[in-house]
Short mmCIF file of C-alpha atoms in Angstrom, two decimals:
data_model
loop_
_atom_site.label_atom_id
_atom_site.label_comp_id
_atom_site.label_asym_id
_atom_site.label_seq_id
_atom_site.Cartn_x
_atom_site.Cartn_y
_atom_site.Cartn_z
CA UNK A 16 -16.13 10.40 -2.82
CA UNK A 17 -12.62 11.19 -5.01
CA UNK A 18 -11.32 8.10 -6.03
CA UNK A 19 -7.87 6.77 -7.36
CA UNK A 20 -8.92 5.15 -10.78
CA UNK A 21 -6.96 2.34 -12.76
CA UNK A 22 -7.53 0.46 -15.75
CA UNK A 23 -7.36 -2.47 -16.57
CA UNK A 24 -8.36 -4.50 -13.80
CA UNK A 25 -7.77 -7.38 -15.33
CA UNK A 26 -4.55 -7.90 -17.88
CA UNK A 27 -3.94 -11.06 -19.39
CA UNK A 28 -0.41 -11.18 -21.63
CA UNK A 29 2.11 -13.37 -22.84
CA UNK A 30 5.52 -13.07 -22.06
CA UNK A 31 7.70 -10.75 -24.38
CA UNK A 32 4.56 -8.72 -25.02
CA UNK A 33 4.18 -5.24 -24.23
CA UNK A 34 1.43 -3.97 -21.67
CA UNK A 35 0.43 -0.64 -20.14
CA UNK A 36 -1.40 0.75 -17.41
CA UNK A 37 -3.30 3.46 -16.39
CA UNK A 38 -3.95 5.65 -13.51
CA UNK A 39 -5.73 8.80 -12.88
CA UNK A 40 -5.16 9.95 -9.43
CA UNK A 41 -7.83 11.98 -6.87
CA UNK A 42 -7.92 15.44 -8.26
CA UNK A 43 -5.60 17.99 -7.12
CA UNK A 44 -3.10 15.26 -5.36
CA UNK A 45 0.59 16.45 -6.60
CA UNK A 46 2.23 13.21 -5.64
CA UNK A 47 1.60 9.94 -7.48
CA UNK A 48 3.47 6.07 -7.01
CA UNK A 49 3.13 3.33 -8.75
CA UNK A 50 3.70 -0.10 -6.41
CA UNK A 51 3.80 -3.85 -6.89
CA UNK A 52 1.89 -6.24 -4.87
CA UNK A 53 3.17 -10.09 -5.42
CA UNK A 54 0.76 -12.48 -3.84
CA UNK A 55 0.98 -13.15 -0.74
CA UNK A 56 3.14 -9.65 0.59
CA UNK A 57 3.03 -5.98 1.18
CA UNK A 58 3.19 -3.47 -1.36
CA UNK A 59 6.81 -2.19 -3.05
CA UNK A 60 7.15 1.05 -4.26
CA UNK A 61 8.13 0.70 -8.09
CA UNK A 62 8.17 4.82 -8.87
CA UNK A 63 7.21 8.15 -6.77
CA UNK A 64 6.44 11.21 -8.94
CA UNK A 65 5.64 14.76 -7.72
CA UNK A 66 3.86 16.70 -10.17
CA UNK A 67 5.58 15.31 -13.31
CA UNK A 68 8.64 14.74 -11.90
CA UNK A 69 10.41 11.68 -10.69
CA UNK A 70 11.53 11.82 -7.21
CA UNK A 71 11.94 8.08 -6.70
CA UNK A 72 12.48 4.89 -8.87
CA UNK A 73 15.54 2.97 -7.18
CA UNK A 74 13.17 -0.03 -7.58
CA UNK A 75 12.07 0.10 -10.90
CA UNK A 76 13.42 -2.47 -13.62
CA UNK A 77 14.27 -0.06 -16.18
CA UNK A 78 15.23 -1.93 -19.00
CA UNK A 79 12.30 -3.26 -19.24
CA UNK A 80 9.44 -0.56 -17.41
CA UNK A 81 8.78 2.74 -18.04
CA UNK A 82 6.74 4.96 -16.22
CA UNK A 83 5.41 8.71 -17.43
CA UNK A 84 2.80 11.54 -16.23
CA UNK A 85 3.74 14.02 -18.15
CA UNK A 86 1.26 16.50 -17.64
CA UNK A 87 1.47 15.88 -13.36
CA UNK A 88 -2.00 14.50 -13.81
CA UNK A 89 -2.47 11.04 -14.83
CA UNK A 90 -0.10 8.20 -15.64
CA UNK A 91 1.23 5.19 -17.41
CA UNK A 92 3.37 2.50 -16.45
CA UNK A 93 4.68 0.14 -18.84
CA UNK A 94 6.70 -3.11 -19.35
CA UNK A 95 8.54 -4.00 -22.39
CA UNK A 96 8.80 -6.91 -22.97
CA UNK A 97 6.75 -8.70 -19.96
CA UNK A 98 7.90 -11.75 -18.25
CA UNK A 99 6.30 -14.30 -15.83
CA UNK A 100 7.95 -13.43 -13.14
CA UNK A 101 6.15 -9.68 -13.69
CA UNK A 102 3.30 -11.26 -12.72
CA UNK A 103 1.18 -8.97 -9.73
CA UNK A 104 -1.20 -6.49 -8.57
CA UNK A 105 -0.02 -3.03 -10.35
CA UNK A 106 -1.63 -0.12 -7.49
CA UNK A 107 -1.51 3.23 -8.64
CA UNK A 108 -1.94 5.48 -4.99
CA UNK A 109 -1.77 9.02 -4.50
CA UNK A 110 -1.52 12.19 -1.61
CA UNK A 111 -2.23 15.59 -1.57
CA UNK A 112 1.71 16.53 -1.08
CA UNK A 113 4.84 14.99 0.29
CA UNK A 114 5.83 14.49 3.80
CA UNK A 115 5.44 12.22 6.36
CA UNK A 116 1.61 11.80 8.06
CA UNK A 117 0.35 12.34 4.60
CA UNK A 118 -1.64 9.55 3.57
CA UNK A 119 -1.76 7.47 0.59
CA UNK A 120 -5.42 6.89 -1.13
CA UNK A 121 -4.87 3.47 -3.10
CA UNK A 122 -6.65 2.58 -6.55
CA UNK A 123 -8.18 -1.19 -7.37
CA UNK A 124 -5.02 -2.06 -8.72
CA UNK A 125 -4.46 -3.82 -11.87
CA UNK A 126 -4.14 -7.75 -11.55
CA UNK A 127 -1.55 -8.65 -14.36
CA UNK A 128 -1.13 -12.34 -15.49
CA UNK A 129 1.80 -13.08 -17.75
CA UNK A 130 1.37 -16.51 -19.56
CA UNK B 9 17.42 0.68 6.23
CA UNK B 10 14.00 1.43 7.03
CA UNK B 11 11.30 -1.53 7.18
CA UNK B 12 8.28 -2.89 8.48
CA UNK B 13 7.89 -6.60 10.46
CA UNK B 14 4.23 -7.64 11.01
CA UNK B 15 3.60 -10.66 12.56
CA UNK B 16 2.73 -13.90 10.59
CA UNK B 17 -0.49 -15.19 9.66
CA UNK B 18 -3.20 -16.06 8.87
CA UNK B 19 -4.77 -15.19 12.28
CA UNK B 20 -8.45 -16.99 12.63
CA UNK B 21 -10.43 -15.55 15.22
CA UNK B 22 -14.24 -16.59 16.27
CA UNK B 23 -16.60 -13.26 16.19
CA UNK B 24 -16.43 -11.15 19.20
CA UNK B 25 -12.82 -12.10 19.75
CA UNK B 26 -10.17 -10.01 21.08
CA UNK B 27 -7.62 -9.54 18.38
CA UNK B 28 -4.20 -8.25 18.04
CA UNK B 29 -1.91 -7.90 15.13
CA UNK B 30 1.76 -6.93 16.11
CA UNK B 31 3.86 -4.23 14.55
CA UNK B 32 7.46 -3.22 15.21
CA UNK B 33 9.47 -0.91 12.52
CA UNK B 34 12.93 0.20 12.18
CA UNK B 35 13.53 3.67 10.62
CA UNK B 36 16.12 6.17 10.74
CA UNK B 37 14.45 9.84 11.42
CA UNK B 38 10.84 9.72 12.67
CA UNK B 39 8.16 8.23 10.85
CA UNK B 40 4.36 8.45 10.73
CA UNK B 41 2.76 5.03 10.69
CA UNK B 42 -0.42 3.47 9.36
CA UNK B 43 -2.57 0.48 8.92
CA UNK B 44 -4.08 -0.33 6.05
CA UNK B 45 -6.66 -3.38 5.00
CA UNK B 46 -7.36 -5.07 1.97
CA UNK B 47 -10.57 -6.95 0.97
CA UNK B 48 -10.02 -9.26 -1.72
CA UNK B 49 -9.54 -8.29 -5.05
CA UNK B 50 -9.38 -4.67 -3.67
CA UNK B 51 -6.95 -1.85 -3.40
CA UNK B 52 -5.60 -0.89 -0.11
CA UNK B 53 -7.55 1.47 2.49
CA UNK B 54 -6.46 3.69 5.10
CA UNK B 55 -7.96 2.21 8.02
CA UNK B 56 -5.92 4.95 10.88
CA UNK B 57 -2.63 6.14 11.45
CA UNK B 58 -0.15 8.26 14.14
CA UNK B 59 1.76 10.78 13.28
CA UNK B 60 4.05 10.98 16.50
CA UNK B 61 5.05 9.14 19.70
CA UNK B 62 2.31 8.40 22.17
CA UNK B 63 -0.22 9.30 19.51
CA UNK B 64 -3.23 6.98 19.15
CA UNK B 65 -5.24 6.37 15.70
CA UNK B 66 -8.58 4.96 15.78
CA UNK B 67 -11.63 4.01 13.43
CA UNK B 68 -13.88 1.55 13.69
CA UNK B 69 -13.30 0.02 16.80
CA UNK B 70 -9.67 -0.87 15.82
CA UNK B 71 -7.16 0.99 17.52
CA UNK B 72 -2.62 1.46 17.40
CA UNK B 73 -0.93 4.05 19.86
CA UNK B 74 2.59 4.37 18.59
CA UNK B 75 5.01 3.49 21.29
CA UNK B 76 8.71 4.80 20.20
CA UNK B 77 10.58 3.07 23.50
CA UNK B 78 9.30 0.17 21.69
CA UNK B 79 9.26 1.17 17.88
CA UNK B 80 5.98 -0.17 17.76
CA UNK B 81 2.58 -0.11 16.39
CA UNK B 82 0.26 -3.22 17.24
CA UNK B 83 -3.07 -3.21 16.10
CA UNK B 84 -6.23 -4.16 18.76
CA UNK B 85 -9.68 -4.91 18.35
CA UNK B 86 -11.49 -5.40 21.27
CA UNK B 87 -14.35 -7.64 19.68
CA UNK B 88 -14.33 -8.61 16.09
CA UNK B 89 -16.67 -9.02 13.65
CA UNK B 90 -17.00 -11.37 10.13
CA UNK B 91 -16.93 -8.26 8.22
CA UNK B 92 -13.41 -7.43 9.50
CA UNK B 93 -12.05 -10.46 7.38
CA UNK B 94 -9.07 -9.02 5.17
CA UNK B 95 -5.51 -8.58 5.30
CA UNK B 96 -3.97 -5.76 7.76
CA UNK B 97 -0.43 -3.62 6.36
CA UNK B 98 1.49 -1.85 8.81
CA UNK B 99 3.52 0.60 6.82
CA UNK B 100 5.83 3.90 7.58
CA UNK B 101 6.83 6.55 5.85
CA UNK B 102 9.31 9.29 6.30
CA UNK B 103 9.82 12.64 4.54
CA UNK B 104 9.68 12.45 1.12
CA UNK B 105 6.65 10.17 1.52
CA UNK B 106 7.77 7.04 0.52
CA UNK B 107 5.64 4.25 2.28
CA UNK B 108 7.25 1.23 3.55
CA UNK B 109 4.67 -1.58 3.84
CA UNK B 110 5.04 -4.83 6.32
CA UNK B 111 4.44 -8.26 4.56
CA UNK B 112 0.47 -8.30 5.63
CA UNK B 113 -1.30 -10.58 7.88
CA UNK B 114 -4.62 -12.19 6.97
CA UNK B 115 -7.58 -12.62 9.32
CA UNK B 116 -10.46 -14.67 9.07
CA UNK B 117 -13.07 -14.05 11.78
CA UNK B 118 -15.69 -16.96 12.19
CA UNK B 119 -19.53 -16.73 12.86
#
């Protein structure tokens, strides 16, 4: 079964550090987000990308993340420099296309701990 | 703006229970709606949606019929089981996609 994949799982960093993660989504799936779990709630959406474009990141912090996929395949998020309070579960999810009823197929996640 | 209110938790139920897990949502055109669960340490899984009023998702015994008199989406079980232990998500979303999770609620169901 297609999968949404994500590396690390596990990111240990200290704050001011740089860190990056990785998603691949389920092949074929044109739209891609990026979402923040703190423990304890419900996901946030950080970024929404269709293809390799940006079509949502209200939420993102962007002086300090970045987020790319430049070939509408897979993608990178990134924080420059870290800090504690960045500390969360990263999920990468993805859907075939946009509009409503279409669901979203989640990844692992990445658990980032910023010391 | 649009949003999701689940009710609190944790919920612990003995196995074979009835369970319910309510979900009410405010949105501004007409959304489809989901539930997800999480296992620990996991990523998020569709467990069923509805995509319009009076529209009932089901899979694996767990069940939501979206009720838009009410703008809600409770979740049922009529008899749990230990291996439904997780945390639930009700979430929207609209055109454009954008998914709009409630805060989670975490059941533990006991032999």
């Amino acid at each position: 079964e297609a999968e949404v994949a994500q590396s690390p799982r596990y990111k240990i960093t200290e704050k001011s550090q740089a860190v990056a993660f990785w998603c691949d989504p389920i092949s074929g799936h044109a739209t891609l987000y990026w979402y923040r779990q703190i423990l304890g709630q419900g996901p946030e959406l950080l970024v929404q990308f269709q293809d390799e474009s940006v079509v949502d990141d209200s939420q993102l912090p962007k002086d300090r993340f970045s987020a790319e996929r430049l070939k509408g395949v897979d993608s990178t998020l990134k924080i420059q420099p870290a800090e504690l309070g960045d500390s969360a579960m990263y999920l990468c999810a993805s859907s075939l296309r946009q509009g409503a009823g279409t669901e979203a197929f989640f990844g692992q996640g990445t658990r980032l701990t910023v010391v | 703006g649009d949003s999701v209110t689940q009710m609190e938790g944790p919920v612990t139920l003995s196995e074979e229970a009835f369970l319910t897990i309510n979900c009410t949502y405010t949105a501004t055109g007409y959304p489809s709606l989901f539930w997800y669960v999480q296992y620990p340490g996991e990523g998020l899984q569709l467990l069923l949606k509805a995509t319009k009023a009076d529209d009932k998702g089901s899979n694996k015994g767990f069940e939501a019929t979206y009720r838009k008199e009410t703008t809600s989406f409770h979740l049922e079980k009529g008899s749990v089981q230990v291996s439904d232990s997780a945390v639930y998500f009700c979430a929207l979303s609209l055109t454009g996609n954008q998914f709009y999770f409630g805060t989670g609620t975490s059941l533990t169901v006991i032999p």
